[in-house]
Each structure stands twice: as C-alpha cells, then as structure tokens.
Coordinates of C-alpha atoms in Angstrom, one line a residue:
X49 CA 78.2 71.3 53.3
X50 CA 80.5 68.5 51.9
X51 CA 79.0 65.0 51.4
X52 CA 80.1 62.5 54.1
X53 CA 83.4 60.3 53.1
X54 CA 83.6 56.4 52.7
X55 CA 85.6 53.8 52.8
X56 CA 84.8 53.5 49.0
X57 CA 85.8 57.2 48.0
X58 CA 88.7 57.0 45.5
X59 CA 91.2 59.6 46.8
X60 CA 90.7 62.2 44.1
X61 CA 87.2 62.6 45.6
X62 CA 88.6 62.8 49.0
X63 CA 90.5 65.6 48.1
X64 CA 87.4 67.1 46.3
X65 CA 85.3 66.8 49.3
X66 CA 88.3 68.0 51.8
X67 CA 88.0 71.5 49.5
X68 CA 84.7 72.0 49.3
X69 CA 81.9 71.4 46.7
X70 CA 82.1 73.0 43.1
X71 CA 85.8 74.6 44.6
X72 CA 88.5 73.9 41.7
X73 CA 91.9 72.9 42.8
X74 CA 94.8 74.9 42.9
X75 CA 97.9 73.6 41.3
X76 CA 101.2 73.3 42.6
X77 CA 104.0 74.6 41.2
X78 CA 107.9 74.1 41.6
X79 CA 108.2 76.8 44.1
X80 CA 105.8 75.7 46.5
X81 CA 106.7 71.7 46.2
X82 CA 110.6 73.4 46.9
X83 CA 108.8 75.2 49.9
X84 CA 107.0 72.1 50.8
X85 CA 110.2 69.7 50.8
X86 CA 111.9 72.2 52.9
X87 CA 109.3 71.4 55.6
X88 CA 108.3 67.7 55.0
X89 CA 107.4 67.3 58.5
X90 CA 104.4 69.8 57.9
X91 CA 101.5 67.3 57.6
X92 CA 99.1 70.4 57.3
X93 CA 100.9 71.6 54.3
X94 CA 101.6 68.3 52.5
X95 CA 97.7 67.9 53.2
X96 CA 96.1 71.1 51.5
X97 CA 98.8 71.6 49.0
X98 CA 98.0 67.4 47.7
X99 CA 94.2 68.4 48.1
X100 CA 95.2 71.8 46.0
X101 CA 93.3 74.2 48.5
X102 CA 94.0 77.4 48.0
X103 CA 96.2 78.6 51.1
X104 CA 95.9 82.5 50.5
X105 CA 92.2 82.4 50.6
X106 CA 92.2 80.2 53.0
X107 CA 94.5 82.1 55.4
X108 CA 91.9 85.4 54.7
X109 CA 89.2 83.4 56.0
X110 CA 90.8 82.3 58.9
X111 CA 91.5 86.0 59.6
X112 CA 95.1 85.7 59.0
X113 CA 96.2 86.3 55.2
X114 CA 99.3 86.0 54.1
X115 CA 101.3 89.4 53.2
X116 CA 103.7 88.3 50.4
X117 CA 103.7 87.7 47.2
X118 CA 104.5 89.3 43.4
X119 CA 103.9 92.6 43.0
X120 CA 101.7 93.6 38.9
X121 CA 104.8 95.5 38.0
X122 CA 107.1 92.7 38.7
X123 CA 105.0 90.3 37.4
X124 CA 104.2 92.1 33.9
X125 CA 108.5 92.9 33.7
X126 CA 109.0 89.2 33.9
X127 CA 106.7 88.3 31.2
X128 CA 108.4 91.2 29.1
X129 CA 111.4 90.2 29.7
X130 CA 111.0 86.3 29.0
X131 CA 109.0 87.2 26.0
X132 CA 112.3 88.8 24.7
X133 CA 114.6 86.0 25.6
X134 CA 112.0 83.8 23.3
X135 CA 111.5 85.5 20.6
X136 CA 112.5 84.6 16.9
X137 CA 111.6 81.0 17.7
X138 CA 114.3 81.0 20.6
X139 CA 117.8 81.9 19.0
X140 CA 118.9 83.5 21.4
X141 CA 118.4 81.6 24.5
X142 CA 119.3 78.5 22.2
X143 CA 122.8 80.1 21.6
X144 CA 123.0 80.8 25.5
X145 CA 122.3 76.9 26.3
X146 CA 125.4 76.1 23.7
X147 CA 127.7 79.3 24.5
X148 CA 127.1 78.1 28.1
X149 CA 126.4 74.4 27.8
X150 CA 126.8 72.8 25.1
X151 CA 130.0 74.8 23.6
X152 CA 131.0 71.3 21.6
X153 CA 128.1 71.0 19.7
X154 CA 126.8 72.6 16.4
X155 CA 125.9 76.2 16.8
X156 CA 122.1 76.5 16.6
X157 CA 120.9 77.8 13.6
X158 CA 116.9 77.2 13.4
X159 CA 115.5 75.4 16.8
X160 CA 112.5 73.4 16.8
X161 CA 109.6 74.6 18.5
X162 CA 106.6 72.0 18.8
X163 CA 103.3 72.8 19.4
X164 CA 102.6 71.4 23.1
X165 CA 98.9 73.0 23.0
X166 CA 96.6 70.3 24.5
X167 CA 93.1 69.5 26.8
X168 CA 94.0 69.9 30.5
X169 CA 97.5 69.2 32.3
X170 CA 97.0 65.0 31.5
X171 CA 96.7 65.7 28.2
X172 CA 99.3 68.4 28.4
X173 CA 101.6 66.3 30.3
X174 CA 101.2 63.2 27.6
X175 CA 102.1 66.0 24.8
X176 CA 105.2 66.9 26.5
X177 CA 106.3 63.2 27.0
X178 CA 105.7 63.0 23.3
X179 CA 107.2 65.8 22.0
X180 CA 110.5 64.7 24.1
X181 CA 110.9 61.5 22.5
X182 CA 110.6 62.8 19.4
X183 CA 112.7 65.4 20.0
X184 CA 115.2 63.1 21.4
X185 CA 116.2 61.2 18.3
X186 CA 115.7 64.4 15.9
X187 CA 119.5 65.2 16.8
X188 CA 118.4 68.9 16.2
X189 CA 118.4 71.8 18.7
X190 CA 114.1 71.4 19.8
X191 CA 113.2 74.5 22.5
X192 CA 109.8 73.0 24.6
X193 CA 108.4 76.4 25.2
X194 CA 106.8 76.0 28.7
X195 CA 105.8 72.0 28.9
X196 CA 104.1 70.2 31.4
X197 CA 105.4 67.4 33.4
X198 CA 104.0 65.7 36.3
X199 CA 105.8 64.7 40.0
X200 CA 104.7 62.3 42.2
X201 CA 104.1 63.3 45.5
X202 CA 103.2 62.7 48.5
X203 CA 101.0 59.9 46.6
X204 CA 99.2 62.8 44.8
X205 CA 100.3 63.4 41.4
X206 CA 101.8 67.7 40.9
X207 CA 101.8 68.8 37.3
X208 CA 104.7 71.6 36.8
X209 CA 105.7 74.0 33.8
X210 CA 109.0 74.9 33.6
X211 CA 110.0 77.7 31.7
X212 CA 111.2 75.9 29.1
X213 CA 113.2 72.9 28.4
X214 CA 116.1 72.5 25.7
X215 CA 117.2 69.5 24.0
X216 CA 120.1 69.1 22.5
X217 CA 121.2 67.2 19.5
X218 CA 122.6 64.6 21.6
X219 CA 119.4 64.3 22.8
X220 CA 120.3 65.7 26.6
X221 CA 117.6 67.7 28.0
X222 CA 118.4 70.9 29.8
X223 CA 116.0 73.2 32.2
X224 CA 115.9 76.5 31.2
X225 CA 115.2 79.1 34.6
X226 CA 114.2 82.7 33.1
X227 CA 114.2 85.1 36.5
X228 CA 113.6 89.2 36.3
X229 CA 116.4 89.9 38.8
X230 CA 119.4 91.3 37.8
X231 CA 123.0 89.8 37.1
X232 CA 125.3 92.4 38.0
X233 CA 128.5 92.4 37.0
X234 CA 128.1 88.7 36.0
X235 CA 126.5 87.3 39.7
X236 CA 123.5 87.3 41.0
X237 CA 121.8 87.3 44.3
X238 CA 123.5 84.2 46.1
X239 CA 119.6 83.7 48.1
X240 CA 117.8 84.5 44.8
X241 CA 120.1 81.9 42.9
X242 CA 119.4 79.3 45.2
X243 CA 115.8 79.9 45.5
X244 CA 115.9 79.1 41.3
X245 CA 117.9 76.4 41.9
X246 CA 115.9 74.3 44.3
X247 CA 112.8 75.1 41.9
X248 CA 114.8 73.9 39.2
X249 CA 115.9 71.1 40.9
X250 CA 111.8 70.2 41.2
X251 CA 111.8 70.2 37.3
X252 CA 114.5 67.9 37.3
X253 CA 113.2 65.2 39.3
X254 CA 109.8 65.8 37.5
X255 CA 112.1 65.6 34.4
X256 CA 114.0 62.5 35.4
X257 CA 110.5 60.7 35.9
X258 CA 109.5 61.1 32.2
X259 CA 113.2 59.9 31.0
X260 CA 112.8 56.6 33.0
X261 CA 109.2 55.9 31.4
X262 CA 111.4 56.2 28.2
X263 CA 114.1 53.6 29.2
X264 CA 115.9 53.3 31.9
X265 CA 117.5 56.2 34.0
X266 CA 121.3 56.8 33.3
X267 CA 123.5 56.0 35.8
X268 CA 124.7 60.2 36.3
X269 CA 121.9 60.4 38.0
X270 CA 122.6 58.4 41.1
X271 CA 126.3 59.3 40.8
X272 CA 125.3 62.9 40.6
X273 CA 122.7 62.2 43.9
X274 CA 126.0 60.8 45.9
X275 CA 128.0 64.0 45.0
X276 CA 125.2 65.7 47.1
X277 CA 125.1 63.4 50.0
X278 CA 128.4 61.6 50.3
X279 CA 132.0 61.7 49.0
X280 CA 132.0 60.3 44.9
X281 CA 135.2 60.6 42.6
X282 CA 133.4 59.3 40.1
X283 CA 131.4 62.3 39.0
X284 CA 133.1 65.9 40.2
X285 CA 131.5 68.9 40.7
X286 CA 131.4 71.1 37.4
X287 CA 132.7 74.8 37.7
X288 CA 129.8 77.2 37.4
X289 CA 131.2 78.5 34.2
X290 CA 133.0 76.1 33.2
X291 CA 132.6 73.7 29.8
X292 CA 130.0 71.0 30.3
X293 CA 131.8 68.0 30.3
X294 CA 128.9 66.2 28.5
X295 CA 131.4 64.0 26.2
X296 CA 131.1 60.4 27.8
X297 CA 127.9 60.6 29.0
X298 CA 126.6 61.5 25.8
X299 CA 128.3 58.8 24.4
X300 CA 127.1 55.8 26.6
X301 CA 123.6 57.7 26.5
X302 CA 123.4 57.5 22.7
X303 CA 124.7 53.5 23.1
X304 CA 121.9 53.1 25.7
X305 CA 119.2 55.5 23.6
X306 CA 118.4 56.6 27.1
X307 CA 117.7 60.5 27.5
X308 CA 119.6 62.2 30.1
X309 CA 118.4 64.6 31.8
X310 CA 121.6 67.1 32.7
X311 CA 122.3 68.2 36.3
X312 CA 123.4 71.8 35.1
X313 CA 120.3 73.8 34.6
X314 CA 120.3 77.2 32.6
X315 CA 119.7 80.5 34.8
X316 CA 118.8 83.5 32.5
X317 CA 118.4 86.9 33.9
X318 CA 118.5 90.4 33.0
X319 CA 122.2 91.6 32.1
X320 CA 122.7 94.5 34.9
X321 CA 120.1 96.9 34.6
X322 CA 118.7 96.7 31.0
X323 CA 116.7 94.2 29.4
X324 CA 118.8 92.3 27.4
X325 CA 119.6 88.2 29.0
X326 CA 122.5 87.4 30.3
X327 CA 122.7 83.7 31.2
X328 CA 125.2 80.8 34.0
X329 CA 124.8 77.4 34.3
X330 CA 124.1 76.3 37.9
X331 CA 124.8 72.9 38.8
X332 CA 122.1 71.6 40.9
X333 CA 122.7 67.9 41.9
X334 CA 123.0 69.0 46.1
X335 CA 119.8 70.8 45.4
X336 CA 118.3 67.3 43.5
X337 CA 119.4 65.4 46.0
X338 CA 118.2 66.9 49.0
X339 CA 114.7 67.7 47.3
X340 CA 114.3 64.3 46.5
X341 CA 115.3 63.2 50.1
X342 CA 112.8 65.4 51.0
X343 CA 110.1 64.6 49.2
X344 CA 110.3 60.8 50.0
X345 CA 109.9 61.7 53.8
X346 CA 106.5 63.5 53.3
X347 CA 103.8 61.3 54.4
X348 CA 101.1 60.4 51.7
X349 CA 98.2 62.3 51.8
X350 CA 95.8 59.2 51.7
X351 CA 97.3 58.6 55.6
X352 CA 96.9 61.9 56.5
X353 CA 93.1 62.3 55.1
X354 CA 92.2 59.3 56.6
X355 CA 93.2 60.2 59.9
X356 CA 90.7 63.2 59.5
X357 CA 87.3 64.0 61.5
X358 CA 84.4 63.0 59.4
X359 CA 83.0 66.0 57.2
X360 CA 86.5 68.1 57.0
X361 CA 86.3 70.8 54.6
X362 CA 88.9 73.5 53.9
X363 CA 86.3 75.6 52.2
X364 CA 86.9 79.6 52.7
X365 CA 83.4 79.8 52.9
X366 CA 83.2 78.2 55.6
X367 CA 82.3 80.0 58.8
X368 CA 85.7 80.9 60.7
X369 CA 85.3 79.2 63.7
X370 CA 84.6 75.9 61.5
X371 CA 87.6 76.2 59.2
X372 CA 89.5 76.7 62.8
X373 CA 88.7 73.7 64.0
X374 CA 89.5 72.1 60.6
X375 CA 92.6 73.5 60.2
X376 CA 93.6 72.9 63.5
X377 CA 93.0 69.1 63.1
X378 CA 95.8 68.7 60.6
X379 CA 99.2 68.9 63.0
X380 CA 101.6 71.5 61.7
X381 CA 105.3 71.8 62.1
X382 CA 105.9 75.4 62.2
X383 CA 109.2 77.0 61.9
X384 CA 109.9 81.0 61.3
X385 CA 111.4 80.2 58.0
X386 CA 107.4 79.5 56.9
X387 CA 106.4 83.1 56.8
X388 CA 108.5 83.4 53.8
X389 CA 107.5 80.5 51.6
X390 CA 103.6 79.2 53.2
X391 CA 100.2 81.4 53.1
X392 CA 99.5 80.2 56.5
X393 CA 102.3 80.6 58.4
X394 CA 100.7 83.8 60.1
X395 CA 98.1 81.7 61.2
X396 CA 100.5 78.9 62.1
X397 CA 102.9 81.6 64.1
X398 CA 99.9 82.5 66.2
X399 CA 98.3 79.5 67.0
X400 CA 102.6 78.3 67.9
X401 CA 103.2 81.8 69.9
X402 CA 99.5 81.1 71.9
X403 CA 100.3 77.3 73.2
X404 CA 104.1 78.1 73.6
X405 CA 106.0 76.1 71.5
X406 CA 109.5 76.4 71.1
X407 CA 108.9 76.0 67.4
X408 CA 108.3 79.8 67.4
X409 CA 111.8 80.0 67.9
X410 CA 113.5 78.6 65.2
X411 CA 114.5 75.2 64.0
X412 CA 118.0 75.3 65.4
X413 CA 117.1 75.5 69.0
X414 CA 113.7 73.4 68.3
X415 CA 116.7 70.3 68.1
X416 CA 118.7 71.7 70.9
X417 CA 115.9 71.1 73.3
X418 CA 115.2 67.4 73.2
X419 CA 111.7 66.9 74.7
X420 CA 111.0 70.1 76.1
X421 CA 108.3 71.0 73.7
X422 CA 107.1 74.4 75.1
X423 CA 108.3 77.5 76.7
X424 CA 106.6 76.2 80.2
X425 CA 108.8 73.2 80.3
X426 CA 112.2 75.2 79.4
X427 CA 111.6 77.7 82.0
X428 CA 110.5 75.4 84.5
X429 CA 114.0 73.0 83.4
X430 CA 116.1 75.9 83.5
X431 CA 114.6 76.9 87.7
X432 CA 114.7 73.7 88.4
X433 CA 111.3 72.6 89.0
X434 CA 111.4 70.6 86.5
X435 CA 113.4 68.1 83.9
X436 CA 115.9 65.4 84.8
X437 CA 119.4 66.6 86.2
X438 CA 120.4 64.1 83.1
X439 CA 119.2 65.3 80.6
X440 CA 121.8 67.7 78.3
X441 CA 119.1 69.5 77.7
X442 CA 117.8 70.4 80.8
X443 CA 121.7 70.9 82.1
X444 CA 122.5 73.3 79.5
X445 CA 119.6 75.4 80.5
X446 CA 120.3 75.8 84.4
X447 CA 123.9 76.7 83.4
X448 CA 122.1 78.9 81.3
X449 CA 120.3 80.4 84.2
X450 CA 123.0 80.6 87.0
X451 CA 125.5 82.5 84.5
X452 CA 122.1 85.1 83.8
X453 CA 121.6 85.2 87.1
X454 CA 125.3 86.1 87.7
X455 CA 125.2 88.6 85.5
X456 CA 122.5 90.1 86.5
X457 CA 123.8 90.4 90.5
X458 CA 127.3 91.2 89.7
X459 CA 128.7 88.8 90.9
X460 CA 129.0 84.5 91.3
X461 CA 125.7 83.0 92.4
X462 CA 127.1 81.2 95.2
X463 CA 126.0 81.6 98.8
X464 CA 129.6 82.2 100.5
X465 CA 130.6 84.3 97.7
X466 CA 127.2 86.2 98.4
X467 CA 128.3 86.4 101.9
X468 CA 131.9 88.0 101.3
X469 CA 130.6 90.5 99.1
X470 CA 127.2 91.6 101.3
X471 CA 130.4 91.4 104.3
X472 CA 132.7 93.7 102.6
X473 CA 130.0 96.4 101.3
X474 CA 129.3 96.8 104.8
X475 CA 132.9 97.6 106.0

C-alpha cells in the first residue's frame, strides 16, 4: 500500500506515491503530449501522464485495455528504415535538410555527429543543451542523432527525443521527422502528415525552450505563433516546397548570436513503395501555436494531486474495484476522438455511455447543448418536461422533436391539421 501524503511531500514523491511503490515512471513522449494538448480539459489524463503511470497496463487492470498500438513488423521496418536514412554519419538525410531547406548554403560534405551518450534523461538533456551550443557557433553541418530535450508541462517537467535534429552552419536548428509510411507520388497521407506535424511541433516548443536558456528567443517565433492565430504580413506562410527563405533571419540571428529554432520541420519517409527516403518540409507554426495554446490551459498536476483522496494509487496491482474508485476520482473529459490517441478511453467510453453524457457523442454537439449535460436532460428538453423555453438549446431540440414527429405521422403535428386529415380518410 502507498505511504500516506503530506503537506511536506515534494511533488516528485507525490507522483511516486500516486503510482505505486517500487513502480518506475513511464515517459512521455511527443505523441502523447500532442494527444494530451488535444484534450487539455482532461484532468485524468494531464494527471497520470505528469505522474508517468502507465495507461495500457492500467487500462488491463481495470478490465478495459486499450486495442491500438504498433504492430513488431511495423515497428522493426521503421527502425530499418531510419537506420538507412542515417547511415554514413548522415549524408544523406544532411543533403535532404539542404536540397529541401537549406538550398543556399554549402552542400554538406562531412556532418558532425557528437556523442550525446549520457546518465539518465537530466544528464541526457544537459548533453544535448551542450552539444547545441557548441554546435551552434561551429558554422558546420552537426546531425544530433536522437537528443534529449525537456518540456515543461503541466508543472511537471517531459523529456522528449526527437529523431534527430540538424544544425546548420548558420547555426538554425531544424527537426528531423523520419516516419515508415509511404510518400506516393511525392504526398503523403494528409491525417498521417499532420499527426507528424503536431509531434513535431512538441519538439519545437521543447526546442524553443533550450534556445531561450541560450539567449533570448528571436522574434520569428512570436511572428510565426500570430500567423497561426491571427492575420500577420510580417511573416507569410512558406510554400511546402518551396526555398526556405532563411536569409534575414539568419542574418539578425547571427547579429544577435541567438539560435533559431526554424518553423519548417523535415518529414522523411519512404519513397513509394521501396526503402529508399524521400523527404518535404512541413511548415508547422499553426500546429506550434495551437500546441502551445494548449498546453498552457492544462491545469498543473500539483492542483490536481492535491485535490486527491488520501492514499490514491494508480498501481495495476491494485485490486480492480480499488483502482475504480481511484480512477474515478480524477474527472475526465471524454470525447470519441480519445479512443484513438488515450489507453483509457475504453474505460472512459463506458463509464460516459453508463451515466449518459452527451460527451459520448462527440465534441461538436457536446458545445451545441449548453447545460444539458446528459442524455436524460436532452430528451426530457426536447418533450418538454423540462429546460427553459429560452434557452437555444432547449428550443433547437423541441423543433427537433416536432419535425421527427412529423415525419414520422406523415403529416404536420398540429391538432387541426390532425383533424382534416383523420376527417378526409374517413370520407
């Protein structure tokens, strides 16, 4: 059983004691933080994602487990594949970054690839940071071959590994995206692409976090934020294929000797249906933008532990009926989106489909309902036993009902046009 909090506890032994004794943490990575800013509402997730429980095995426990996930074959292909796109220190996916990138600069000849081998993600993280400066004002192509970098969030610090990271002699850093699916004919999967994207996007915040420990962050990176949200002439949108326009920004960035971290990231896939990489540069500031947005809504996990019954424990082995009631006493904001992206949203779907709430039914309508929370309430609004005559809401759903109900008889629900057609059936 886990030891009792107190007031005293430091939050990392919160978060111990919230996953059970001797249970290691799980880390995130920048798939489930893009999952996680998708939903920042989800206090359940923000919770045992900062406390780094292990969802899948905790969804099995609860008698609920999770039914996706990456197949061996698919798995062992990717490796193989990225493997390829490495190999010979990174010469070919360092003439990808300046074919598709970087056309301006000096061809690569002979990247630099530091060693980033360290004790633990800290130590790994502080390496990284390291290596980046250094690699900064080397004014060399430097491939990071899958560093560490760490994102604040929710309170709780997330240590990520991108792929790998590029920097170029201007010192610009790029995020490299290597993916097993196919480019066909030169495109890709439009869902698959933006799934890379918003997980790239998590590296570049995580990215953009290092660079301002360094100095202080270039202004591109706001501009590029308000091309996301709100109209900005200052910094257009750049063409998928086209050029980097990296000139000025280079410039004041070398003035400055502030890194910047670019906005176009580097997707490398599979060239139709052989093994050799094929590569586009994906802008990604809408992606940044709303991730970040997103991220700074999620509430921080110290508020959300605190609010916790004494001797909460996630543990899987845990009786079922225990981690239940656990579970159950972090709120969760379930959508049907969840049951591609969370290990518990099986879990979350039943326990939603069991009380009635309309958040079974989709985000969309969720805000189209106002207050009415659960089925019970809409039907009862929509027959009238319920619900102000005010409310949109409530009047949108007893339209609703008379036109079914028309429908259904045939003809208008009113009582004299009842009459006239019960009168002329009988004639």
């Amino acid at each position: 059983m886990p030891l009792p909090r107190t007031r005293g506890t430091g939050l990392r032994q919160r978060l111990a004691e919230l996953r059970g004794p001797d249970v290691p943490p799980k880390s995130l990575d920048a798939r489930a933080l893009a999952a996680l800013a998708a939903n920042p509402g989800c206090e359940r997730r923000a919770l045992l994602d900062g406390a780094g429980v292990d969802k899948a095995k905790l969804a099995g426990a609860l008698g609920a487990p999770s039914g996706f996930g990456q197949s061996q074959f698919a798995f062992m292909r990717g490796n193989a594949f990225e493997a390829r796109v490495k190999a010979d220190g990174g010469a070919e996916l360092l003439r990808l970054v300046h074919e598709r990138l970087d056309p301006r600069a000096e061809p690569p000849t002979a990247g630099v690839v530091p060693d980033l081998s360290a004790v633990g993600p800290e130590g790994r993280a502080a390496r990284t940071a390291l290596a980046l400066r250094e690699a900064t004002g080397a004014g060399v192509w430097t491939l990071l071959d899958h560093p560490m970098v760490a994102l604040d969030v929710a309170g709780s610090p997330a240590f990520l590994e991108p792929d790998a990271v590029v920097v170029h002699p201007d010192g610009r850093w790029t995020v490299v995206e290597i993916k097993s699916f196919p480019m066909l004919d030169g495109s890709a999967d439009p869902a698959k692409v933006g799934a890379a994207a918003r997980q790239s996007a998590v590296y570049v915040l995580a990215l953009e976090e290092v660079a301002a420990r360094l100095g202080t962050p270039p202004k591109e990176h706001a501009a590029g934020e308000r091309a996301a949200g709100e109209p900005d002439t200052a910094v257009p949108p750049a063409p998928a294929e086209a050029p980097d326009t990296a000139g000025a920004s280079s410039e004041r960035g070398a003035r400055t000797g502030v890194p910047e971290v670019s906005h176009r990231i580097l997707l490398v896939c599979p060239k139709d249906f052989s093994n050799l990489p094929a590569a586009s540069a994906v802008d990604i500031r809408k992606q940044r933008a709303v991730t970040r947005r997103q991220l700074a809504r999620l509430t921080r996990v110290e508020d959300i532990a605190a609010a916790l019954p004494e001797g909460t424990c996630f543990s899987p082995d845990l009786p079922a009926a225990e981690l239940t009631t656990a579970v159950e006493a972090v709120p969760a904001t379930y959508a049907p989106e969840c049951l591609s992206a969370c290990d518990l949203a099986f879990h979350c779907r039943d326990r939603a489909l069991a009380e009635g709430a309309v958040t079974s039914l989709g985000r969309s309508l969720r805000s189209e309902l106002g207050g009415l929370t659960s089925v019970t309430d809409v039907l009862a609004a929509a027959h009238g036993e319920a619900g102000d005559p005010r409310d949109p809401a409530v009047a949108m759903l007893r339209r609703a009902a008379r036109l079914r109900a028309e429908a259904l008889d045939g003809h208008p629900a009113g009582a004299g046009a009842s009459e006239a057609l019960e009168g002329a059936a009988c004639r």
